[in-house]
mmCIF file of C-alpha atoms and ligand atoms in Angstrom:
data_model
loop_
_atom_site.group_PDB
_atom_site.id
_atom_site.type_symbol
_atom_site.label_atom_id
_atom_site.label_comp_id
_atom_site.label_asym_id
_atom_site.label_seq_id
_atom_site.Cartn_x
_atom_site.Cartn_y
_atom_site.Cartn_z
ATOM 1 C CA MET A 1 12.054 -14.442 -0.454
ATOM 2 C CA VAL A 2 8.869 -12.948 1.077
ATOM 3 C CA ARG A 3 9.224 -9.402 2.670
ATOM 4 C CA ASN A 4 6.508 -7.664 4.559
ATOM 5 C CA ILE A 5 6.315 -3.660 5.220
ATOM 6 C CA LEU A 6 4.905 -3.529 8.625
ATOM 7 C CA ASP A 7 6.704 -0.990 9.991
ATOM 8 C CA VAL A 8 8.888 2.197 8.492
ATOM 9 C CA LEU A 9 11.912 0.981 10.067
ATOM 10 C CA ASP A 10 11.532 -2.537 8.164
ATOM 11 C CA LEU A 11 13.431 -0.428 5.486
ATOM 12 C CA SER A 12 16.769 1.054 5.895
ATOM 13 C CA VAL A 13 17.366 4.618 5.194
ATOM 14 C CA GLU A 14 19.400 3.346 1.998
ATOM 15 C CA GLU A 15 16.319 1.400 1.068
ATOM 16 C CA ILE A 16 14.461 4.442 1.490
ATOM 17 C CA ASP A 17 16.359 6.693 -0.317
ATOM 18 C CA GLU A 18 16.271 4.104 -3.511
ATOM 19 C CA LEU A 19 12.631 4.034 -3.213
ATOM 20 C CA ILE A 20 12.121 7.712 -3.229
ATOM 21 C CA ALA A 21 14.727 7.645 -6.333
ATOM 22 C CA LEU A 22 12.271 5.078 -8.102
ATOM 23 C CA ALA A 23 9.514 7.236 -6.883
ATOM 24 C CA CYS A 24 11.062 9.978 -9.230
ATOM 25 C CA ASP A 25 12.053 7.994 -11.950
ATOM 26 C CA ILE A 26 8.383 6.681 -11.887
ATOM 27 C CA ILE A 27 7.196 10.315 -12.158
ATOM 28 C CA ASN A 28 9.501 11.561 -14.603
ATOM 29 C CA ASP A 29 8.942 8.498 -17.046
ATOM 30 C CA PRO A 30 5.223 6.655 -16.181
ATOM 31 C CA LYS A 31 5.183 5.057 -19.295
ATOM 32 C CA ALA A 32 8.505 2.790 -18.591
ATOM 33 C CA TYR A 33 6.803 1.078 -15.975
ATOM 34 C CA SER A 34 3.272 0.582 -17.345
ATOM 35 C CA GLU A 35 3.456 -3.223 -17.946
ATOM 36 C CA ARG A 36 5.986 -3.812 -15.021
ATOM 37 C CA CYS A 37 3.174 -6.072 -12.755
ATOM 38 C CA ARG A 38 1.312 -7.239 -15.642
ATOM 39 C CA GLY A 39 -0.347 -10.625 -14.362
ATOM 40 C CA LYS A 40 0.289 -9.492 -11.033
ATOM 41 C CA LYS A 41 -2.647 -8.992 -8.424
ATOM 42 C CA LEU A 42 -2.754 -6.482 -5.122
ATOM 43 C CA ALA A 43 -5.267 -7.644 -2.673
ATOM 44 C CA THR A 44 -6.662 -4.566 -0.446
ATOM 45 C CA LEU A 45 -7.905 -5.828 2.979
ATOM 46 C CA PHE A 46 -9.378 -2.731 4.642
ATOM 47 C CA PHE A 47 -11.230 -3.630 7.669
ATOM 48 C CA GLU A 48 -11.301 0.327 8.506
ATOM 49 C CA PRO A 49 -12.390 3.436 6.235
ATOM 50 C CA SER A 50 -9.961 4.932 3.846
ATOM 51 C CA THR A 51 -9.897 6.869 0.835
ATOM 52 C CA ARG A 52 -6.305 7.671 -0.135
ATOM 53 C CA THR A 53 -4.504 4.618 1.116
ATOM 54 C CA ARG A 54 -6.948 2.490 -0.651
ATOM 55 C CA LEU A 55 -7.213 3.948 -3.877
ATOM 56 C CA SER A 56 -3.807 5.019 -4.692
ATOM 57 C CA PHE A 57 -2.952 1.264 -3.597
ATOM 58 C CA GLU A 58 -5.142 0.291 -6.363
ATOM 59 C CA ALA A 59 -4.285 3.251 -8.959
ATOM 60 C CA ALA A 60 -0.530 2.436 -8.272
ATOM 61 C CA MET A 61 -1.336 -1.188 -9.152
ATOM 62 C CA TYR A 62 -3.420 -0.641 -12.286
ATOM 63 C CA GLU A 63 -0.446 1.972 -13.462
ATOM 64 C CA LEU A 64 2.121 -0.802 -13.370
ATOM 65 C CA GLY A 65 -0.116 -2.923 -15.488
ATOM 66 C CA GLY A 66 -1.496 -5.129 -12.530
ATOM 67 C CA ASN A 67 -5.065 -6.041 -11.134
ATOM 68 C CA VAL A 68 -6.820 -5.460 -7.617
ATOM 69 C CA LEU A 69 -9.251 -7.397 -6.041
ATOM 70 C CA GLY A 70 -10.247 -6.937 -1.978
ATOM 71 C CA PHE A 71 -12.817 -5.180 0.263
ATOM 72 C CA SER A 72 -13.106 -1.948 1.595
ATOM 73 C CA GLU A 73 -15.096 -2.447 4.895
ATOM 74 C CA ALA A 74 -14.813 -5.559 7.578
ATOM 75 C CA GLN A 75 -18.570 -6.161 7.049
ATOM 76 C CA SER A 76 -18.306 -7.213 3.351
ATOM 77 C CA SER A 77 -15.755 -9.726 4.095
ATOM 78 C CA SER A 78 -16.062 -12.909 6.283
ATOM 79 C CA ALA A 79 -14.402 -11.073 9.170
ATOM 80 C CA ALA A 80 -18.243 -10.218 9.606
ATOM 81 C CA LYS A 81 -18.582 -13.964 10.583
ATOM 82 C CA GLY A 82 -16.154 -13.927 12.786
ATOM 83 C CA GLU A 83 -13.027 -15.125 10.675
ATOM 84 C CA SER A 84 -9.764 -14.357 12.114
ATOM 85 C CA VAL A 85 -7.240 -11.876 10.806
ATOM 86 C CA ALA A 86 -4.823 -15.023 10.252
ATOM 87 C CA ASP A 87 -6.942 -17.169 8.276
ATOM 88 C CA THR A 88 -8.243 -14.143 6.204
ATOM 89 C CA ALA A 89 -4.681 -13.721 5.319
ATOM 90 C CA ARG A 90 -3.932 -17.247 4.593
ATOM 91 C CA THR A 91 -6.705 -17.273 2.179
ATOM 92 C CA VAL A 92 -5.869 -13.905 0.372
ATOM 93 C CA SER A 93 -2.548 -14.888 -0.269
ATOM 94 C CA CYS A 94 -3.704 -18.119 -2.154
ATOM 95 C CA TYR A 95 -5.361 -15.488 -5.012
ATOM 96 C CA ALA A 96 -3.524 -12.746 -4.398
ATOM 97 C CA ASP A 97 0.810 -11.747 -4.813
ATOM 98 C CA ILE A 98 0.554 -9.081 -2.302
ATOM 99 C CA ILE A 99 -1.573 -7.670 0.135
ATOM 100 C CA ALA A 100 -2.210 -3.906 1.541
ATOM 101 C CA MET A 101 -3.920 -4.241 4.826
ATOM 102 C CA ARG A 102 -6.006 -1.861 6.993
ATOM 103 C CA HIS A 103 -7.017 -3.017 10.483
ATOM 104 C CA PRO A 104 -8.480 -0.837 13.808
ATOM 105 C CA LYS A 105 -6.212 -3.084 16.069
ATOM 106 C CA GLU A 106 -2.536 -2.263 16.105
ATOM 107 C CA GLY A 107 -0.383 -5.274 15.282
ATOM 108 C CA ALA A 108 -2.801 -6.964 12.716
ATOM 109 C CA PRO A 109 -1.003 -6.831 9.975
ATOM 110 C CA ARG A 110 1.509 -8.367 12.063
ATOM 111 C CA VAL A 111 -0.390 -11.372 12.677
ATOM 112 C CA ALA A 112 -1.375 -10.958 8.510
ATOM 113 C CA ALA A 113 2.295 -11.276 7.772
ATOM 114 C CA ALA A 114 2.748 -14.289 10.103
ATOM 115 C CA HIS A 115 0.164 -16.034 7.807
ATOM 116 C CA SER A 116 0.512 -15.100 4.530
ATOM 117 C CA SER A 117 2.680 -16.414 1.714
ATOM 118 C CA VAL A 118 2.939 -13.307 0.424
ATOM 119 C CA PRO A 119 3.854 -9.723 1.081
ATOM 120 C CA VAL A 120 2.060 -8.044 3.585
ATOM 121 C CA ILE A 121 2.115 -3.737 3.634
ATOM 122 C CA ASN A 122 0.442 -2.271 6.630
ATOM 123 C CA ALA A 123 -1.981 0.389 5.409
ATOM 124 C CA GLY A 124 -2.321 1.588 9.039
ATOM 125 C CA ASP A 125 -2.970 -0.168 12.457
ATOM 126 C CA GLY A 126 -4.892 1.698 14.705
ATOM 127 C CA GLY A 127 -2.930 4.353 16.506
ATOM 128 C CA HIS A 128 0.537 2.732 15.904
ATOM 129 C CA ASN A 129 1.591 2.711 12.588
ATOM 130 C CA HIS A 130 1.242 3.968 8.824
ATOM 131 C CA PRO A 131 4.604 3.243 6.963
ATOM 132 C CA THR A 132 3.042 3.842 3.444
ATOM 133 C CA GLN A 133 1.950 7.200 4.351
ATOM 134 C CA THR A 134 5.650 8.099 6.221
ATOM 135 C CA LEU A 135 6.734 6.886 2.526
ATOM 136 C CA THR A 136 4.388 9.265 0.643
ATOM 137 C CA ASP A 137 5.617 12.094 3.486
ATOM 138 C CA LEU A 138 9.247 11.555 2.971
ATOM 139 C CA LEU A 139 8.982 11.658 -1.147
ATOM 140 C CA THR A 140 7.119 14.756 -0.259
ATOM 141 C CA ILE A 141 9.574 16.523 1.680
ATOM 142 C CA TYR A 142 12.256 15.369 -0.540
ATOM 143 C CA ARG A 143 10.535 16.738 -3.586
ATOM 144 C CA GLU A 144 9.448 20.154 -1.928
ATOM 145 C CA LYS A 145 12.853 20.739 0.047
ATOM 146 C CA GLY A 146 15.585 18.610 -2.160
ATOM 147 C CA ARG A 147 16.666 16.990 1.219
ATOM 148 C CA LEU A 148 15.473 14.900 4.061
ATOM 149 C CA ASN A 149 18.498 16.443 6.570
ATOM 150 C CA ASP A 150 19.030 19.853 8.470
ATOM 151 C CA LEU A 151 15.281 20.443 8.665
ATOM 152 C CA THR A 152 12.900 21.719 11.526
ATOM 153 C CA VAL A 153 9.572 19.953 11.673
ATOM 154 C CA GLY A 154 6.864 21.172 13.443
ATOM 155 C CA PHE A 155 4.176 18.666 14.433
ATOM 156 C CA CYS A 156 0.599 20.125 15.423
ATOM 157 C CA GLY A 157 -2.778 18.435 16.482
ATOM 158 C CA ASP A 158 -3.342 14.951 17.907
ATOM 159 C CA LEU A 159 -0.091 13.525 18.394
ATOM 160 C CA LYS A 160 -1.470 10.910 20.982
ATOM 161 C CA PHE A 161 -3.312 8.807 18.259
ATOM 162 C CA GLY A 162 -1.687 10.162 15.232
ATOM 163 C CA ARG A 163 0.001 7.445 13.645
ATOM 164 C CA THR A 164 1.319 9.310 10.694
ATOM 165 C CA VAL A 165 3.128 11.408 13.622
ATOM 166 C CA HIS A 166 4.585 8.683 15.431
ATOM 167 C CA SER A 167 5.841 6.630 12.121
ATOM 168 C CA LEU A 168 7.064 9.934 10.406
ATOM 169 C CA ILE A 169 8.715 10.920 13.738
ATOM 170 C CA ASN A 170 10.635 7.418 13.431
ATOM 171 C CA ALA A 171 11.513 7.854 10.102
ATOM 172 C CA LEU A 172 13.107 11.478 10.737
ATOM 173 C CA SER A 173 15.353 10.625 13.262
ATOM 174 C CA ARG A 174 17.538 8.579 11.395
ATOM 175 C CA TYR A 175 18.441 11.693 9.321
ATOM 176 C CA THR A 176 20.827 14.522 10.507
ATOM 177 C CA GLY A 177 19.993 17.838 11.647
ATOM 178 C CA ILE A 178 16.669 17.130 12.115
ATOM 179 C CA ARG A 179 15.023 19.223 15.117
ATOM 180 C CA ILE A 180 10.973 18.826 15.975
ATOM 181 C CA ILE A 181 8.910 20.839 17.244
ATOM 182 C CA LEU A 182 5.620 19.054 19.261
ATOM 183 C CA ILE A 183 2.442 21.246 19.205
ATOM 184 C CA SER A 184 -0.697 20.002 21.120
ATOM 185 C CA PRO A 185 -3.358 20.155 23.766
ATOM 186 C CA THR A 186 -1.854 18.718 27.138
ATOM 187 C CA GLU A 187 -4.238 15.832 26.771
ATOM 188 C CA LEU A 188 -3.069 15.033 23.203
ATOM 189 C CA LYS A 189 0.549 15.023 23.637
ATOM 190 C CA LEU A 190 2.945 12.540 21.892
ATOM 191 C CA PRO A 191 3.271 9.441 23.731
ATOM 192 C CA SER A 192 6.325 8.860 26.311
ATOM 193 C CA TYR A 193 7.296 5.776 24.551
ATOM 194 C CA VAL A 194 7.678 7.653 21.240
ATOM 195 C CA LYS A 195 9.878 10.497 23.158
ATOM 196 C CA ASN A 196 11.815 8.026 24.947
ATOM 197 C CA ASP A 197 12.503 5.411 22.366
ATOM 198 C CA VAL A 198 12.941 7.609 19.309
ATOM 199 C CA LEU A 199 13.434 11.066 19.963
ATOM 200 C CA LYS A 200 15.906 10.634 23.198
ATOM 201 C CA LYS A 201 17.442 7.698 22.167
ATOM 202 C CA ASN A 202 18.590 8.808 19.093
ATOM 203 C CA GLY A 203 19.574 12.485 20.166
ATOM 204 C CA ILE A 204 17.148 14.362 18.226
ATOM 205 C CA PRO A 205 16.719 17.946 19.810
ATOM 206 C CA TYR A 206 12.974 18.387 20.366
ATOM 207 C CA VAL A 207 10.353 20.928 22.464
ATOM 208 C CA GLN A 208 6.897 20.801 23.426
ATOM 209 C CA THR A 209 4.478 23.360 23.169
ATOM 210 C CA THR A 210 0.611 24.259 23.242
ATOM 211 C CA GLU A 211 1.324 27.393 20.735
ATOM 212 C CA LEU A 212 1.602 27.256 17.499
ATOM 213 C CA GLU A 213 1.876 30.853 16.277
ATOM 214 C CA SER A 214 5.180 31.086 18.522
ATOM 215 C CA VAL A 215 7.151 28.808 16.857
ATOM 216 C CA MET A 216 5.690 29.438 13.296
ATOM 217 C CA PRO A 217 8.832 31.368 12.286
ATOM 218 C CA GLU A 218 11.046 28.303 13.000
ATOM 219 C CA LEU A 219 9.284 25.840 10.793
ATOM 220 C CA ASP A 220 10.808 24.212 8.114
ATOM 221 C CA ILE A 221 7.660 21.768 7.721
ATOM 222 C CA LEU A 222 4.460 22.133 9.399
ATOM 223 C CA TYR A 223 2.722 18.891 9.596
ATOM 224 C CA MET A 224 -1.108 19.425 10.684
ATOM 225 C CA THR A 225 -2.953 16.418 11.731
ATOM 226 C CA ARG A 226 -6.768 15.777 12.629
ATOM 227 C CA VAL A 227 -7.841 15.024 16.165
ATOM 228 C CA GLN A 228 -8.753 11.598 15.855
ATOM 229 C CA ARG A 229 -12.375 11.051 16.851
ATOM 230 C CA GLU A 230 -12.536 7.293 16.242
ATOM 231 C CA ARG A 231 -9.880 6.796 19.164
ATOM 232 C CA PHE A 232 -11.370 9.101 21.519
ATOM 233 C CA PHE A 233 -13.212 7.072 24.651
ATOM 234 C CA ASN A 234 -15.772 9.568 25.241
ATOM 235 C CA GLU A 235 -17.337 12.563 22.798
ATOM 236 C CA GLU A 236 -17.339 15.216 25.287
ATOM 237 C CA ASP A 237 -13.490 15.136 25.137
ATOM 238 C CA TYR A 238 -13.487 14.847 21.329
ATOM 239 C CA LEU A 239 -15.847 17.798 21.378
ATOM 240 C CA ARG A 240 -13.699 20.013 23.646
ATOM 241 C CA LEU A 241 -10.289 19.220 21.861
ATOM 242 C CA LYS A 242 -11.089 18.893 18.250
ATOM 243 C CA ASP A 243 -10.951 22.621 16.917
ATOM 244 C CA SER A 244 -7.625 23.088 19.265
ATOM 245 C CA TYR A 245 -5.601 24.317 15.892
ATOM 246 C CA ILE A 246 -6.910 25.845 13.105
ATOM 247 C CA LEU A 247 -4.405 26.788 10.560
ATOM 248 C CA ASP A 248 -5.686 29.885 8.731
ATOM 249 C CA PRO A 249 -3.736 32.860 6.635
ATOM 250 C CA LYS A 250 -3.581 34.861 9.477
ATOM 251 C CA LYS A 251 -1.138 32.275 11.528
ATOM 252 C CA LEU A 252 1.095 32.210 8.069
ATOM 253 C CA VAL A 253 1.958 36.096 8.577
ATOM 254 C CA ASN A 254 5.276 35.096 10.404
ATOM 255 C CA ALA A 255 6.268 31.795 8.761
ATOM 256 C CA LYS A 256 8.762 31.106 6.385
ATOM 257 C CA LYS A 257 8.371 31.905 2.762
ATOM 258 C CA ASP A 258 9.586 28.452 2.066
ATOM 259 C CA LEU A 259 7.445 26.789 4.724
ATOM 260 C CA CYS A 260 5.807 23.358 3.774
ATOM 261 C CA ILE A 261 2.509 22.618 5.041
ATOM 262 C CA MET A 262 1.466 19.116 5.251
ATOM 263 C CA HIS A 263 -1.363 16.930 6.437
ATOM 264 C CA PRO A 264 -1.835 13.408 5.720
ATOM 265 C CA LEU A 265 -5.708 14.288 5.247
ATOM 266 C CA PRO A 266 -8.834 13.742 5.920
ATOM 267 C CA ARG A 267 -9.227 16.936 7.199
ATOM 268 C CA VAL A 268 -11.687 18.144 9.133
ATOM 269 C CA ASN A 269 -11.131 21.706 10.475
ATOM 270 C CA GLU A 270 -7.720 22.032 11.001
ATOM 271 C CA ILE A 271 -6.374 23.710 7.888
ATOM 272 C CA SER A 272 -9.131 26.623 6.403
ATOM 273 C CA THR A 273 -9.725 26.184 2.852
ATOM 274 C CA ALA A 274 -8.086 29.692 2.538
ATOM 275 C CA ILE A 275 -4.788 27.795 2.833
ATOM 276 C CA ASP A 276 -5.486 26.029 -0.172
ATOM 277 C CA SER A 277 -4.247 28.146 -3.020
ATOM 278 C CA ASP A 278 -1.412 29.264 -0.770
ATOM 279 C CA PRO A 279 1.825 27.852 -2.664
ATOM 280 C CA ARG A 280 3.182 26.520 0.859
ATOM 281 C CA ALA A 281 0.030 24.352 1.191
ATOM 282 C CA CYS A 282 1.580 20.917 -0.259
ATOM 283 C CA TYR A 283 -1.445 18.536 1.492
ATOM 284 C CA PHE A 284 -2.642 17.540 -2.522
ATOM 285 C CA LYS A 285 0.807 16.950 -3.626
ATOM 286 C CA GLN A 286 1.221 14.440 -0.833
ATOM 287 C CA VAL A 287 -1.964 12.649 -2.295
ATOM 288 C CA LEU A 288 -0.267 12.082 -5.437
ATOM 289 C CA ASN A 289 3.043 11.466 -4.290
ATOM 290 C CA GLY A 290 1.249 8.741 -2.332
ATOM 291 C CA LYS A 291 0.184 6.754 -5.414
ATOM 292 C CA TYR A 292 4.116 6.880 -6.664
ATOM 293 C CA ILE A 293 5.716 5.713 -4.172
ATOM 294 C CA ARG A 294 3.370 2.970 -3.474
ATOM 295 C CA MET A 295 4.260 1.869 -7.096
ATOM 296 C CA ALA A 296 7.848 1.952 -6.254
ATOM 297 C CA LEU A 297 7.282 0.106 -2.861
ATOM 298 C CA MET A 298 4.964 -2.809 -4.396
ATOM 299 C CA LEU A 299 7.538 -2.886 -7.644
ATOM 300 C CA ARG A 300 10.198 -3.955 -5.299
ATOM 301 C CA LEU A 301 8.785 -6.330 -2.939
ATOM 302 C CA LEU A 302 7.402 -8.049 -6.100
ATOM 303 C CA GLU A 303 10.685 -8.281 -7.442
ATOM 304 C CA GLU A 304 12.312 -9.563 -4.400
ATOM 305 C CA ALA A 305 9.282 -12.197 -4.160
ATOM 306 C CA ASP A 306 9.779 -13.553 -7.412
ATOM 307 C CA ARG A 307 13.691 -13.986 -6.854
HETATM 308 N N1 CP B 1 -4.101 9.652 4.882
HETATM 309 C C1 CP B 1 -4.738 8.586 5.095
HETATM 310 O O1 CP B 1 -4.203 7.543 5.415
HETATM 311 O O2 CP B 1 -5.801 8.802 4.256
HETATM 312 P P1 CP B 1 -7.139 7.639 4.129
HETATM 313 O O3 CP B 1 -7.555 7.464 5.830
HETATM 314 O O4 CP B 1 -8.096 8.405 3.500
HETATM 315 O O5 CP B 1 -6.504 6.205 3.627
#
């Protein structure tokens, strides 16, 4: 059976908990998994730039004993000659056992999945969704806090265009005792559809503010985000908003001692490098967790496809 992961909600809470458990097992005993995908091929179809997502997918497949093919920009594929996403997916599924795809257009991975005979994983589509980043974030929270319940989570920065924020809010809304604090400039507030369809619908308590320092003492998790230059319609607005929040050691004075500072990366200016050596900085742990959770996800999807 072919199963696609286009949205984090394609996985039940039980399945997410199982993937986290599997990723933890891989972390504890990587050798036991080093041949599990021998003979399998991952295709990475990246129509938009990426460092972490593409390379962690590729490293994940190599560490499972499989191989990788693909492209890292649309210009080096026949998309540059006008080939559709549908035809690309149908073609690539003749060569690979599983596809990870990033595309600037919302919904493109869903089109690919409809025309692929192998599982398609959404590796980020426009400002919409980034489910494997969300799995990475959940694994990180679990490893740092030992739980996914009873947490106050602050999201700070570009909450309008930040697809990782939308996906993580969706995922956390299915756990109990979650409280959300939304910190952004007015122009970059969380879209109403996420507030209405996710937070309000699930009865998740939330507050909106423009001030980071005033809410800092309440936070268990601080999820910083980059202002997404590539999604702005004009450069002037980007330049005005890009440095709205810069986390530096002074701003952490009233933070909890066990605060977990996360960022999906890449960062531009929003976290000072002076924070990198703070034990509460978890963003490079997130990078590594991304490889392990993608190993777990591909392993499960390929096992299901072989049944
Ligand atoms: N977090 C993330 O998606 O990073 P990349 O854009 O480098 O893949």
